[in-house]
Amino acid sequence: MRVLVTGGAGYIGSVTAAVLLDRGHQVVVVDSLVNGYEDAVPAGARFVRADVLDRAALTDVFEQPLDGVLHFAARALVGESVEQPDLYFRTNVVGTLNLLDAMLACGVGRIVFSSTAATYGEPEQVPVREDAATHPTNPYGASKLVVDGILAAYATAYRLAAVSLRYFNVAGSYRGRGERHNPETHLIPNLLRAVREPGGAGRDGFTLHGTDYPTPDGTCIRDYVHVADLAEAHLLALDGAVAGEHRIYNLGSGSGYSVREVLAEVQRVTGHRVPVAEGPRRAGDPARLVASSERIERDLGWQRRRTLEDMITDAWATLPA
């Protein structure tokens, strides 16, 4: 296949592009480099520096035949989305509409969309299933939910084959491609940075937000998926997309890990103590957020193959100095 990967210079997009190439597919990467890195684009992929808000640039990309699209390009910082909702709805929603228009104009009928667990907000039951109510608590999650609705409408009206993948926390690395977010907001890389450079995650090392949640050890429980497992899910979804249907799949472990469990595993894998300061809960943090992946396992045969140890080990090996 010849596949377009938007946001392919970012963390998950670049890993997925690399997996596609390893499987013998041709890859075109489109990225504005606002949050991505050109050196993350895997060798062998054609790179086009363009923003999804640039309709003319997208039209040029589709001049060459394409079999499908993996759509990662988006703004993805929750706090920033609260401060600049216009930026998030413009990039995530209007950018996707531009992409869909280019696809339809050129007869490209398959898309897999990088959605998010943030569409659910604070779920009433866990593990979270795909039929759970969607009540996003921030503009980031709301913008992704709008796109899910657009894809459903396009599938009905234009026979688009669309899949939305909603995932929770992604970690690990693949062929040297690890997380390089700025600012870094994810737990595992922040813990690893606190090991490598005490004070790198704050002057007191790592701050543990909330120790009085109604969980076995008092800290939040979250779901984690290895980035390589996630990439494989995108390939399966692209293969399994059906014309006229919009399918939604969660990706997770079904159980999750508490912050203290992740902390203990980081210390075990690295052999170093993580300097930790305890702080108050952060507003809006639910006690437990875990996904059920039964639907994608049943429909597409996806399996979560890599463990928390694998995620931490891989991330530690590729942590920027």
PDB file of C-alpha atoms in Angstrom:
ATOM      1  CA  MET A   1       0.000   0.000   0.000  1.00  0.00           C
ATOM      2  CA  ARG A   2       0.898   3.646  -0.397  1.00  0.00           C
ATOM      3  CA  VAL A   3      -0.112   5.374   2.828  1.00  0.00           C
ATOM      4  CA  LEU A   4      -0.228   9.034   3.860  1.00  0.00           C
ATOM      5  CA  VAL A   5       0.741   9.645   7.497  1.00  0.00           C
ATOM      6  CA  THR A   6      -0.194  13.106   8.728  1.00  0.00           C
ATOM      7  CA  GLY A   7       1.760  14.160  11.789  1.00  0.00           C
ATOM      8  CA  GLY A   8       4.387  11.618  10.809  1.00  0.00           C
ATOM      9  CA  ALA A   9       7.240  13.638  12.330  1.00  0.00           C
ATOM     10  CA  GLY A  10       5.714  13.310  15.785  1.00  0.00           C
ATOM     11  CA  TYR A  11       6.130  10.524  18.314  1.00  0.00           C
ATOM     12  CA  ILE A  12       3.334   8.100  17.418  1.00  0.00           C
ATOM     13  CA  GLY A  13       3.158   9.113  13.765  1.00  0.00           C
ATOM     14  CA  SER A  14       6.870   8.542  13.123  1.00  0.00           C
ATOM     15  CA  VAL A  15       6.790   5.149  14.815  1.00  0.00           C
ATOM     16  CA  THR A  16       3.779   4.104  12.761  1.00  0.00           C
ATOM     17  CA  ALA A  17       5.472   5.323   9.582  1.00  0.00           C
ATOM     18  CA  ALA A  18       8.527   3.223  10.470  1.00  0.00           C
ATOM     19  CA  VAL A  19       6.382   0.135  11.074  1.00  0.00           C
ATOM     20  CA  LEU A  20       4.662   0.658   7.724  1.00  0.00           C
ATOM     21  CA  LEU A  21       8.035   0.813   5.961  1.00  0.00           C
ATOM     22  CA  ASP A  22       9.229  -2.286   7.806  1.00  0.00           C
ATOM     23  CA  ARG A  23       6.155  -4.101   6.456  1.00  0.00           C
ATOM     24  CA  GLY A  24       7.036  -3.114   2.885  1.00  0.00           C
ATOM     25  CA  HIS A  25       4.554  -0.280   2.384  1.00  0.00           C
ATOM     26  CA  GLN A  26       5.265   3.080   0.746  1.00  0.00           C
ATOM     27  CA  VAL A  27       4.862   6.075   3.042  1.00  0.00           C
ATOM     28  CA  VAL A  28       4.273   9.790   2.540  1.00  0.00           C
ATOM     29  CA  VAL A  29       4.639  11.897   5.682  1.00  0.00           C
ATOM     30  CA  VAL A  30       2.997  15.301   6.025  1.00  0.00           C
ATOM     31  CA  ASP A  31       3.934  17.395   9.035  1.00  0.00           C
ATOM     32  CA  SER A  32       4.102  21.122   9.778  1.00  0.00           C
ATOM     33  CA  LEU A  33       6.995  20.551  12.237  1.00  0.00           C
ATOM     34  CA  VAL A  34       5.229  22.773  14.763  1.00  0.00           C
ATOM     35  CA  ASN A  35       5.445  19.897  17.240  1.00  0.00           C
ATOM     36  CA  GLY A  36       7.313  17.326  15.166  1.00  0.00           C
ATOM     37  CA  TYR A  37      10.959  16.791  14.225  1.00  0.00           C
ATOM     38  CA  GLU A  38      12.163  16.258  10.681  1.00  0.00           C
ATOM     39  CA  ASP A  39      14.874  13.848  11.854  1.00  0.00           C
ATOM     40  CA  ALA A  40      12.126  11.622  13.295  1.00  0.00           C
ATOM     41  CA  VAL A  41      10.742  10.927   9.809  1.00  0.00           C
ATOM     42  CA  PRO A  42      12.024   7.449   8.935  1.00  0.00           C
ATOM     43  CA  ALA A  43      14.399   6.985   6.038  1.00  0.00           C
ATOM     44  CA  GLY A  44      12.514   5.739   3.022  1.00  0.00           C
ATOM     45  CA  ALA A  45       9.440   7.905   3.604  1.00  0.00           C
ATOM     46  CA  ARG A  46       8.719  10.870   1.364  1.00  0.00           C
ATOM     47  CA  PHE A  47       8.447  13.962   3.551  1.00  0.00           C
ATOM     48  CA  VAL A  48       6.275  16.975   2.766  1.00  0.00           C
ATOM     49  CA  ARG A  49       6.416  19.909   5.138  1.00  0.00           C
ATOM     50  CA  ALA A  50       2.871  21.207   5.180  1.00  0.00           C
ATOM     51  CA  ASP A  51       0.096  22.124   7.588  1.00  0.00           C
ATOM     52  CA  VAL A  52      -3.285  20.406   7.400  1.00  0.00           C
ATOM     53  CA  LEU A  53      -4.774  23.907   7.408  1.00  0.00           C
ATOM     54  CA  ASP A  54      -3.107  24.500   4.030  1.00  0.00           C
ATOM     55  CA  ARG A  55      -5.685  23.153   1.583  1.00  0.00           C
ATOM     56  CA  ALA A  56      -3.508  23.749  -1.485  1.00  0.00           C
ATOM     57  CA  ALA A  57      -0.573  21.830   0.008  1.00  0.00           C
ATOM     58  CA  LEU A  58      -2.815  18.886   0.861  1.00  0.00           C
ATOM     59  CA  THR A  59      -4.227  18.868  -2.663  1.00  0.00           C
ATOM     60  CA  ASP A  60      -0.668  18.658  -4.042  1.00  0.00           C
ATOM     61  CA  VAL A  61       0.101  15.663  -1.784  1.00  0.00           C
ATOM     62  CA  PHE A  62      -2.859  13.773  -3.211  1.00  0.00           C
ATOM     63  CA  GLU A  63      -1.695  14.228  -6.797  1.00  0.00           C
ATOM     64  CA  GLN A  64       0.118  10.890  -6.409  1.00  0.00           C
ATOM     65  CA  PRO A  65      -2.041   7.786  -5.845  1.00  0.00           C
ATOM     66  CA  LEU A  66      -2.691   6.872  -2.215  1.00  0.00           C
ATOM     67  CA  ASP A  67      -4.466   3.863  -0.737  1.00  0.00           C
ATOM     68  CA  GLY A  68      -5.238   5.238   2.688  1.00  0.00           C
ATOM     69  CA  VAL A  69      -4.550   7.828   5.363  1.00  0.00           C
ATOM     70  CA  LEU A  70      -3.400   7.572   8.967  1.00  0.00           C
ATOM     71  CA  HIS A  71      -4.293  10.899  10.554  1.00  0.00           C
ATOM     72  CA  PHE A  72      -2.189  11.898  13.578  1.00  0.00           C
ATOM     73  CA  ALA A  73      -1.718  15.613  12.897  1.00  0.00           C
ATOM     74  CA  ALA A  74      -3.289  17.545  15.781  1.00  0.00           C
ATOM     75  CA  ARG A  75      -2.778  19.817  18.720  1.00  0.00           C
ATOM     76  CA  ALA A  76      -2.720  17.650  21.827  1.00  0.00           C
ATOM     77  CA  LEU A  77      -2.003  19.553  25.059  1.00  0.00           C
ATOM     78  CA  VAL A  78      -4.969  19.636  27.406  1.00  0.00           C
ATOM     79  CA  GLY A  79      -3.905  22.762  29.302  1.00  0.00           C
ATOM     80  CA  GLU A  80      -3.143  24.674  26.126  1.00  0.00           C
ATOM     81  CA  SER A  81      -6.524  23.696  24.713  1.00  0.00           C
ATOM     82  CA  VAL A  82      -8.238  25.341  27.670  1.00  0.00           C
ATOM     83  CA  GLU A  83      -6.249  28.532  27.127  1.00  0.00           C
ATOM     84  CA  GLN A  84      -6.544  28.542  23.308  1.00  0.00           C
ATOM     85  CA  PRO A  85      -9.651  26.591  22.278  1.00  0.00           C
ATOM     86  CA  ASP A  86      -9.764  28.360  18.917  1.00  0.00           C
ATOM     87  CA  LEU A  87      -6.355  26.933  18.025  1.00  0.00           C
ATOM     88  CA  TYR A  88      -7.516  23.415  18.865  1.00  0.00           C
ATOM     89  CA  PHE A  89     -10.820  23.487  17.038  1.00  0.00           C
ATOM     90  CA  ARG A  90      -9.214  25.133  14.011  1.00  0.00           C
ATOM     91  CA  THR A  91      -6.305  22.685  13.747  1.00  0.00           C
ATOM     92  CA  ASN A  92      -8.028  19.494  14.821  1.00  0.00           C
ATOM     93  CA  VAL A  93     -11.431  20.020  13.212  1.00  0.00           C
ATOM     94  CA  VAL A  94     -10.857  22.326  10.229  1.00  0.00           C
ATOM     95  CA  GLY A  95      -7.570  20.567   9.437  1.00  0.00           C
ATOM     96  CA  THR A  96      -9.382  17.237   9.318  1.00  0.00           C
ATOM     97  CA  LEU A  97     -12.104  18.649   7.071  1.00  0.00           C
ATOM     98  CA  ASN A  98      -9.403  19.870   4.672  1.00  0.00           C
ATOM     99  CA  LEU A  99      -7.872  16.423   4.677  1.00  0.00           C
ATOM    100  CA  LEU A 100     -11.211  14.710   4.051  1.00  0.00           C
ATOM    101  CA  ASP A 101     -11.996  17.088   1.178  1.00  0.00           C
ATOM    102  CA  ALA A 102      -8.662  16.248  -0.458  1.00  0.00           C
ATOM    103  CA  MET A 103      -9.306  12.526   0.037  1.00  0.00           C
ATOM    104  CA  LEU A 104     -12.749  12.659  -1.543  1.00  0.00           C
ATOM    105  CA  ALA A 105     -11.540  14.777  -4.451  1.00  0.00           C
ATOM    106  CA  CYS A 106      -8.864  12.202  -5.259  1.00  0.00           C
ATOM    107  CA  GLY A 107     -10.860   9.055  -4.559  1.00  0.00           C
ATOM    108  CA  VAL A 108      -9.005   7.962  -1.410  1.00  0.00           C
ATOM    109  CA  GLY A 109     -11.556   6.114   0.674  1.00  0.00           C
ATOM    110  CA  ARG A 110      -9.857   4.863   3.858  1.00  0.00           C
ATOM    111  CA  ILE A 111      -8.785   6.743   6.962  1.00  0.00           C
ATOM    112  CA  VAL A 112      -7.723   5.828  10.482  1.00  0.00           C
ATOM    113  CA  PHE A 113      -8.024   8.710  12.922  1.00  0.00           C
ATOM    114  CA  SER A 114      -5.940   9.174  16.059  1.00  0.00           C
ATOM    115  CA  SER A 115      -8.704   9.890  18.538  1.00  0.00           C
ATOM    116  CA  THR A 116      -8.367   9.864  22.321  1.00  0.00           C
ATOM    117  CA  ALA A 117      -9.763   8.643  25.621  1.00  0.00           C
ATOM    118  CA  ALA A 118     -10.270  12.329  26.431  1.00  0.00           C
ATOM    119  CA  THR A 119     -13.517  12.084  24.437  1.00  0.00           C
ATOM    120  CA  TYR A 120     -15.020  10.164  27.382  1.00  0.00           C
ATOM    121  CA  GLY A 121     -14.196  12.736  30.033  1.00  0.00           C
ATOM    122  CA  GLU A 122     -14.624  11.185  33.469  1.00  0.00           C
ATOM    123  CA  PRO A 123     -16.209   7.776  32.814  1.00  0.00           C
ATOM    124  CA  GLU A 124     -18.831   6.341  35.125  1.00  0.00           C
ATOM    125  CA  GLN A 125     -17.530   2.785  34.739  1.00  0.00           C
ATOM    126  CA  VAL A 126     -14.139   1.214  34.080  1.00  0.00           C
ATOM    127  CA  PRO A 127     -12.825  -0.490  32.065  1.00  0.00           C
ATOM    128  CA  VAL A 128     -14.224   2.019  29.572  1.00  0.00           C
ATOM    129  CA  ARG A 129     -16.055   0.510  26.620  1.00  0.00           C
ATOM    130  CA  GLU A 130     -16.696   2.168  23.280  1.00  0.00           C
ATOM    131  CA  ASP A 131     -20.395   2.640  24.068  1.00  0.00           C
ATOM    132  CA  ALA A 132     -19.617   4.715  27.171  1.00  0.00           C
ATOM    133  CA  ALA A 133     -21.054   8.226  27.303  1.00  0.00           C
ATOM    134  CA  THR A 134     -18.792  10.923  25.860  1.00  0.00           C
ATOM    135  CA  HIS A 135     -18.463  14.048  27.991  1.00  0.00           C
ATOM    136  CA  PRO A 136     -15.059  15.601  27.288  1.00  0.00           C
ATOM    137  CA  THR A 137     -13.874  17.987  29.968  1.00  0.00           C
ATOM    138  CA  ASN A 138     -11.556  20.109  27.821  1.00  0.00           C
ATOM    139  CA  PRO A 139     -11.434  21.551  24.276  1.00  0.00           C
ATOM    140  CA  TYR A 140      -8.813  18.991  23.213  1.00  0.00           C
ATOM    141  CA  GLY A 141     -11.134  16.071  23.898  1.00  0.00           C
ATOM    142  CA  ALA A 142     -14.097  17.997  22.509  1.00  0.00           C
ATOM    143  CA  SER A 143     -12.286  18.699  19.235  1.00  0.00           C
ATOM    144  CA  LYS A 144     -11.461  15.017  18.803  1.00  0.00           C
ATOM    145  CA  LEU A 145     -15.065  14.050  19.510  1.00  0.00           C
ATOM    146  CA  VAL A 146     -16.249  16.490  16.831  1.00  0.00           C
ATOM    147  CA  VAL A 147     -13.964  14.763  14.325  1.00  0.00           C
ATOM    148  CA  ASP A 148     -15.349  11.363  15.330  1.00  0.00           C
ATOM    149  CA  GLY A 149     -18.805  12.713  14.496  1.00  0.00           C
ATOM    150  CA  ILE A 150     -17.614  14.123  11.176  1.00  0.00           C
ATOM    151  CA  LEU A 151     -16.130  10.760  10.203  1.00  0.00           C
ATOM    152  CA  ALA A 152     -19.402   9.010  11.005  1.00  0.00           C
ATOM    153  CA  ALA A 153     -21.300  11.462   8.790  1.00  0.00           C
ATOM    154  CA  TYR A 154     -18.799  11.156   5.936  1.00  0.00           C
ATOM    155  CA  ALA A 155     -18.948   7.371   6.142  1.00  0.00           C
ATOM    156  CA  THR A 156     -22.722   7.487   5.690  1.00  0.00           C
ATOM    157  CA  ALA A 157     -22.807  10.203   3.026  1.00  0.00           C
ATOM    158  CA  TYR A 158     -19.720   9.357   0.981  1.00  0.00           C
ATOM    159  CA  ARG A 159     -19.085   5.667   1.688  1.00  0.00           C
ATOM    160  CA  LEU A 160     -15.879   6.541   3.511  1.00  0.00           C
ATOM    161  CA  ALA A 161     -14.186   3.680   5.362  1.00  0.00           C
ATOM    162  CA  ALA A 162     -13.243   5.269   8.685  1.00  0.00           C
ATOM    163  CA  VAL A 163     -11.857   4.052  11.990  1.00  0.00           C
ATOM    164  CA  SER A 164     -11.240   6.093  15.148  1.00  0.00           C
ATOM    165  CA  LEU A 165      -8.749   4.684  17.639  1.00  0.00           C
ATOM    166  CA  ARG A 166      -9.161   5.979  21.178  1.00  0.00           C
ATOM    167  CA  TYR A 167      -6.145   5.383  23.334  1.00  0.00           C
ATOM    168  CA  PHE A 168      -5.072   6.359  26.775  1.00  0.00           C
ATOM    169  CA  ASN A 169      -1.357   6.586  27.662  1.00  0.00           C
ATOM    170  CA  VAL A 170       1.297   5.647  25.109  1.00  0.00           C
ATOM    171  CA  ALA A 171       4.890   4.876  26.062  1.00  0.00           C
ATOM    172  CA  GLY A 172       8.060   3.134  24.901  1.00  0.00           C
ATOM    173  CA  SER A 173      10.048   3.552  21.718  1.00  0.00           C
ATOM    174  CA  TYR A 174      10.654   1.837  18.382  1.00  0.00           C
ATOM    175  CA  ARG A 175      13.932   1.812  16.492  1.00  0.00           C
ATOM    176  CA  GLY A 176      15.227   4.739  18.516  1.00  0.00           C
ATOM    177  CA  ARG A 177      12.074   6.837  18.160  1.00  0.00           C
ATOM    178  CA  GLY A 178      10.939   7.891  21.613  1.00  0.00           C
ATOM    179  CA  GLU A 179       9.011  10.753  23.143  1.00  0.00           C
ATOM    180  CA  ARG A 180      10.263  14.295  22.544  1.00  0.00           C
ATOM    181  CA  HIS A 181       7.400  16.438  23.710  1.00  0.00           C
ATOM    182  CA  ASN A 182       7.970  20.029  24.731  1.00  0.00           C
ATOM    183  CA  PRO A 183       6.748  20.453  27.366  1.00  0.00           C
ATOM    184  CA  GLU A 184       6.788  16.812  28.435  1.00  0.00           C
ATOM    185  CA  THR A 185       3.567  15.920  30.230  1.00  0.00           C
ATOM    186  CA  HIS A 186       3.682  12.121  30.269  1.00  0.00           C
ATOM    187  CA  LEU A 187       4.434  10.122  33.388  1.00  0.00           C
ATOM    188  CA  ILE A 188       7.072   7.633  32.232  1.00  0.00           C
ATOM    189  CA  PRO A 189       9.435  10.055  30.436  1.00  0.00           C
ATOM    190  CA  ASN A 190       9.157  12.504  33.323  1.00  0.00           C
ATOM    191  CA  LEU A 191      10.071   9.783  35.815  1.00  0.00           C
ATOM    192  CA  LEU A 192      13.021   8.751  33.644  1.00  0.00           C
ATOM    193  CA  ARG A 193      14.198  12.344  33.344  1.00  0.00           C
ATOM    194  CA  ALA A 194      14.057  12.666  37.111  1.00  0.00           C
ATOM    195  CA  VAL A 195      16.396   9.649  37.304  1.00  0.00           C
ATOM    196  CA  ARG A 196      18.844  10.884  34.695  1.00  0.00           C
ATOM    197  CA  GLU A 197      18.874  14.489  35.783  1.00  0.00           C
ATOM    198  CA  PRO A 198      17.458  15.045  39.287  1.00  0.00           C
ATOM    199  CA  GLY A 199      15.497  18.250  39.154  1.00  0.00           C
ATOM    200  CA  GLY A 200      14.651  17.724  35.476  1.00  0.00           C
ATOM    201  CA  ALA A 201      11.026  17.100  36.336  1.00  0.00           C
ATOM    202  CA  GLY A 202      10.989  19.920  38.905  1.00  0.00           C
ATOM    203  CA  ARG A 203      13.344  21.046  41.629  1.00  0.00           C
ATOM    204  CA  ASP A 204      12.196  18.258  43.912  1.00  0.00           C
ATOM    205  CA  GLY A 205      12.490  15.634  41.187  1.00  0.00           C
ATOM    206  CA  PHE A 206       9.096  14.161  40.352  1.00  0.00           C
ATOM    207  CA  THR A 207       5.895  15.458  41.910  1.00  0.00           C
ATOM    208  CA  LEU A 208       3.297  12.808  42.701  1.00  0.00           C
ATOM    209  CA  HIS A 209      -0.080  14.541  42.444  1.00  0.00           C
ATOM    210  CA  GLY A 210      -2.520  12.962  44.871  1.00  0.00           C
ATOM    211  CA  THR A 211      -1.983  10.066  47.277  1.00  0.00           C
ATOM    212  CA  ASP A 212      -5.510   9.810  48.702  1.00  0.00           C
ATOM    213  CA  TYR A 213      -7.472   8.408  45.780  1.00  0.00           C
ATOM    214  CA  PRO A 214      -9.820   5.434  46.401  1.00  0.00           C
ATOM    215  CA  THR A 215      -7.341   2.975  44.857  1.00  0.00           C
ATOM    216  CA  PRO A 216      -5.242   0.228  46.498  1.00  0.00           C
ATOM    217  CA  ASP A 217      -2.200   2.488  47.011  1.00  0.00           C
ATOM    218  CA  GLY A 218      -3.908   5.873  46.962  1.00  0.00           C
ATOM    219  CA  THR A 219      -2.573   7.000  43.568  1.00  0.00           C
ATOM    220  CA  CYS A 220      -4.309   7.286  40.199  1.00  0.00           C
ATOM    221  CA  ILE A 221      -4.552   4.219  37.973  1.00  0.00           C
ATOM    222  CA  ARG A 222      -3.998   4.706  34.256  1.00  0.00           C
ATOM    223  CA  ASP A 223      -3.788   2.495  31.190  1.00  0.00           C
ATOM    224  CA  TYR A 224      -0.572   2.178  29.166  1.00  0.00           C
ATOM    225  CA  VAL A 225       0.068   0.848  25.671  1.00  0.00           C
ATOM    226  CA  HIS A 226       3.440   0.404  23.980  1.00  0.00           C
ATOM    227  CA  VAL A 227       3.820   2.677  20.967  1.00  0.00           C
ATOM    228  CA  ALA A 228       4.737  -0.281  18.726  1.00  0.00           C
ATOM    229  CA  ASP A 229       1.541  -2.117  19.725  1.00  0.00           C
ATOM    230  CA  LEU A 230      -0.347   1.075  18.972  1.00  0.00           C
ATOM    231  CA  ALA A 231       1.254   1.368  15.534  1.00  0.00           C
ATOM    232  CA  GLU A 232       0.269  -2.196  14.721  1.00  0.00           C
ATOM    233  CA  ALA A 233      -3.319  -1.385  15.688  1.00  0.00           C
ATOM    234  CA  HIS A 234      -3.362   1.416  13.112  1.00  0.00           C
ATOM    235  CA  LEU A 235      -2.235  -0.957  10.378  1.00  0.00           C
ATOM    236  CA  LEU A 236      -4.889  -3.499  11.336  1.00  0.00           C
ATOM    237  CA  ALA A 237      -7.516  -0.771  11.404  1.00  0.00           C
ATOM    238  CA  LEU A 238      -6.537   0.466   7.950  1.00  0.00           C
ATOM    239  CA  ASP A 239      -6.779  -3.062   6.565  1.00  0.00           C
ATOM    240  CA  GLY A 240     -10.082  -3.680   8.339  1.00  0.00           C
ATOM    241  CA  ALA A 241     -11.838  -0.412   7.495  1.00  0.00           C
ATOM    242  CA  VAL A 242     -15.162  -0.969   5.721  1.00  0.00           C
ATOM    243  CA  ALA A 243     -16.711   1.389   3.165  1.00  0.00           C
ATOM    244  CA  GLY A 244     -19.744   3.175   4.564  1.00  0.00           C
ATOM    245  CA  GLU A 245     -18.829   2.460   8.186  1.00  0.00           C
ATOM    246  CA  HIS A 246     -17.218   4.436  10.980  1.00  0.00           C
ATOM    247  CA  ARG A 247     -15.861   2.166  13.670  1.00  0.00           C
ATOM    248  CA  ILE A 248     -14.508   3.196  17.061  1.00  0.00           C
ATOM    249  CA  TYR A 249     -12.000   1.093  18.983  1.00  0.00           C
ATOM    250  CA  ASN A 250     -10.358   1.586  22.353  1.00  0.00           C
ATOM    251  CA  LEU A 251      -6.769   0.520  22.895  1.00  0.00           C
ATOM    252  CA  GLY A 252      -5.641  -0.424  26.372  1.00  0.00           C
ATOM    253  CA  SER A 253      -4.753  -3.177  28.806  1.00  0.00           C
ATOM    254  CA  GLY A 254      -8.055  -3.601  30.639  1.00  0.00           C
ATOM    255  CA  SER A 255      -6.312  -3.306  34.005  1.00  0.00           C
ATOM    256  CA  GLY A 256      -3.867  -0.404  34.203  1.00  0.00           C
ATOM    257  CA  TYR A 257      -1.165   0.583  36.672  1.00  0.00           C
ATOM    258  CA  SER A 258      -1.093   3.042  39.539  1.00  0.00           C
ATOM    259  CA  VAL A 259       1.407   5.890  39.602  1.00  0.00           C
ATOM    260  CA  ARG A 260       3.247   4.182  42.459  1.00  0.00           C
ATOM    261  CA  GLU A 261       3.429   0.929  40.470  1.00  0.00           C
ATOM    262  CA  VAL A 262       4.918   2.766  37.484  1.00  0.00           C
ATOM    263  CA  LEU A 263       7.339   4.549  39.813  1.00  0.00           C
ATOM    264  CA  ALA A 264       8.459   1.242  41.335  1.00  0.00           C
ATOM    265  CA  GLU A 265       8.970  -0.302  37.888  1.00  0.00           C
ATOM    266  CA  VAL A 266      11.000   2.687  36.689  1.00  0.00           C
ATOM    267  CA  GLN A 267      13.263   2.341  39.736  1.00  0.00           C
ATOM    268  CA  ARG A 268      13.613  -1.407  39.167  1.00  0.00           C
ATOM    269  CA  VAL A 269      14.411  -1.096  35.450  1.00  0.00           C
ATOM    270  CA  THR A 270      16.874   1.791  35.830  1.00  0.00           C
ATOM    271  CA  GLY A 271      18.389   0.662  39.115  1.00  0.00           C
ATOM    272  CA  HIS A 272      18.075   4.214  40.421  1.00  0.00           C
ATOM    273  CA  ARG A 273      15.888   5.878  42.997  1.00  0.00           C
ATOM    274  CA  VAL A 274      13.516   8.530  41.684  1.00  0.00           C
ATOM    275  CA  PRO A 275      13.393  11.656  43.868  1.00  0.00           C
ATOM    276  CA  VAL A 276       9.700  12.157  44.613  1.00  0.00           C
ATOM    277  CA  ALA A 277       7.752  14.984  46.235  1.00  0.00           C
ATOM    278  CA  GLU A 278       4.090  14.467  47.112  1.00  0.00           C
ATOM    279  CA  GLY A 279       1.613  17.119  46.061  1.00  0.00           C
ATOM    280  CA  PRO A 280      -2.162  17.648  46.056  1.00  0.00           C
ATOM    281  CA  ARG A 281      -4.516  16.175  43.513  1.00  0.00           C
ATOM    282  CA  ARG A 282      -4.826  17.920  40.174  1.00  0.00           C
ATOM    283  CA  ALA A 283      -8.309  19.157  39.382  1.00  0.00           C
ATOM    284  CA  GLY A 284     -10.235  16.810  37.114  1.00  0.00           C
ATOM    285  CA  ASP A 285      -7.982  13.763  37.544  1.00  0.00           C
ATOM    286  CA  PRO A 286     -10.236  10.686  37.904  1.00  0.00           C
ATOM    287  CA  ALA A 287      -9.054   7.924  40.223  1.00  0.00           C
ATOM    288  CA  ARG A 288      -9.098   5.185  37.596  1.00  0.00           C
ATOM    289  CA  LEU A 289      -9.029   5.418  33.807  1.00  0.00           C
ATOM    290  CA  VAL A 290      -8.654   2.097  32.012  1.00  0.00           C
ATOM    291  CA  ALA A 291      -9.798   0.933  28.589  1.00  0.00           C
ATOM    292  CA  SER A 292     -11.488  -2.225  27.451  1.00  0.00           C
ATOM    293  CA  SER A 293      -9.965  -3.437  24.170  1.00  0.00           C
ATOM    294  CA  GLU A 294     -12.294  -6.397  23.697  1.00  0.00           C
ATOM    295  CA  ARG A 295     -13.874  -4.969  20.539  1.00  0.00           C
ATOM    296  CA  ILE A 296     -10.649  -4.478  18.544  1.00  0.00           C
ATOM    297  CA  GLU A 297      -9.316  -7.808  19.787  1.00  0.00           C
ATOM    298  CA  ARG A 298     -12.468  -9.523  18.553  1.00  0.00           C
ATOM    299  CA  ASP A 299     -12.904  -7.636  15.268  1.00  0.00           C
ATOM    300  CA  LEU A 300      -9.309  -7.172  14.108  1.00  0.00           C
ATOM    301  CA  GLY A 301      -7.254  -9.614  16.181  1.00  0.00           C
ATOM    302  CA  TRP A 302      -5.200  -6.878  17.875  1.00  0.00           C
ATOM    303  CA  GLN A 303      -3.216  -7.895  20.929  1.00  0.00           C
ATOM    304  CA  ARG A 304      -1.256  -5.928  23.456  1.00  0.00           C
ATOM    305  CA  ARG A 305       2.063  -7.793  23.243  1.00  0.00           C
ATOM    306  CA  ARG A 306       4.456  -5.579  25.183  1.00  0.00           C
ATOM    307  CA  THR A 307       4.522  -5.047  28.932  1.00  0.00           C
ATOM    308  CA  LEU A 308       5.059  -2.055  31.184  1.00  0.00           C
ATOM    309  CA  GLU A 309       8.624  -3.281  31.657  1.00  0.00           C
ATOM    310  CA  ASP A 310       9.117  -3.212  27.876  1.00  0.00           C
ATOM    311  CA  MET A 311       7.767   0.347  27.681  1.00  0.00           C
ATOM    312  CA  ILE A 312      10.080   1.621  30.400  1.00  0.00           C
ATOM    313  CA  THR A 313      13.120  -0.294  29.158  1.00  0.00           C
ATOM    314  CA  ASP A 314      12.686   0.985  25.604  1.00  0.00           C
ATOM    315  CA  ALA A 315      12.013   4.545  26.729  1.00  0.00           C
ATOM    316  CA  TRP A 316      15.051   4.502  29.024  1.00  0.00           C
ATOM    317  CA  ALA A 317      17.281   3.330  26.160  1.00  0.00           C
ATOM    318  CA  THR A 318      16.243   6.234  23.916  1.00  0.00           C
ATOM    319  CA  LEU A 319      15.839   9.015  26.492  1.00  0.00           C
ATOM    320  CA  PRO A 320      17.490  12.188  25.165  1.00  0.00           C
ATOM    321  CA  ALA A 321      20.645  13.091  27.062  1.00  0.00           C
TER     322      ALA A 321
END
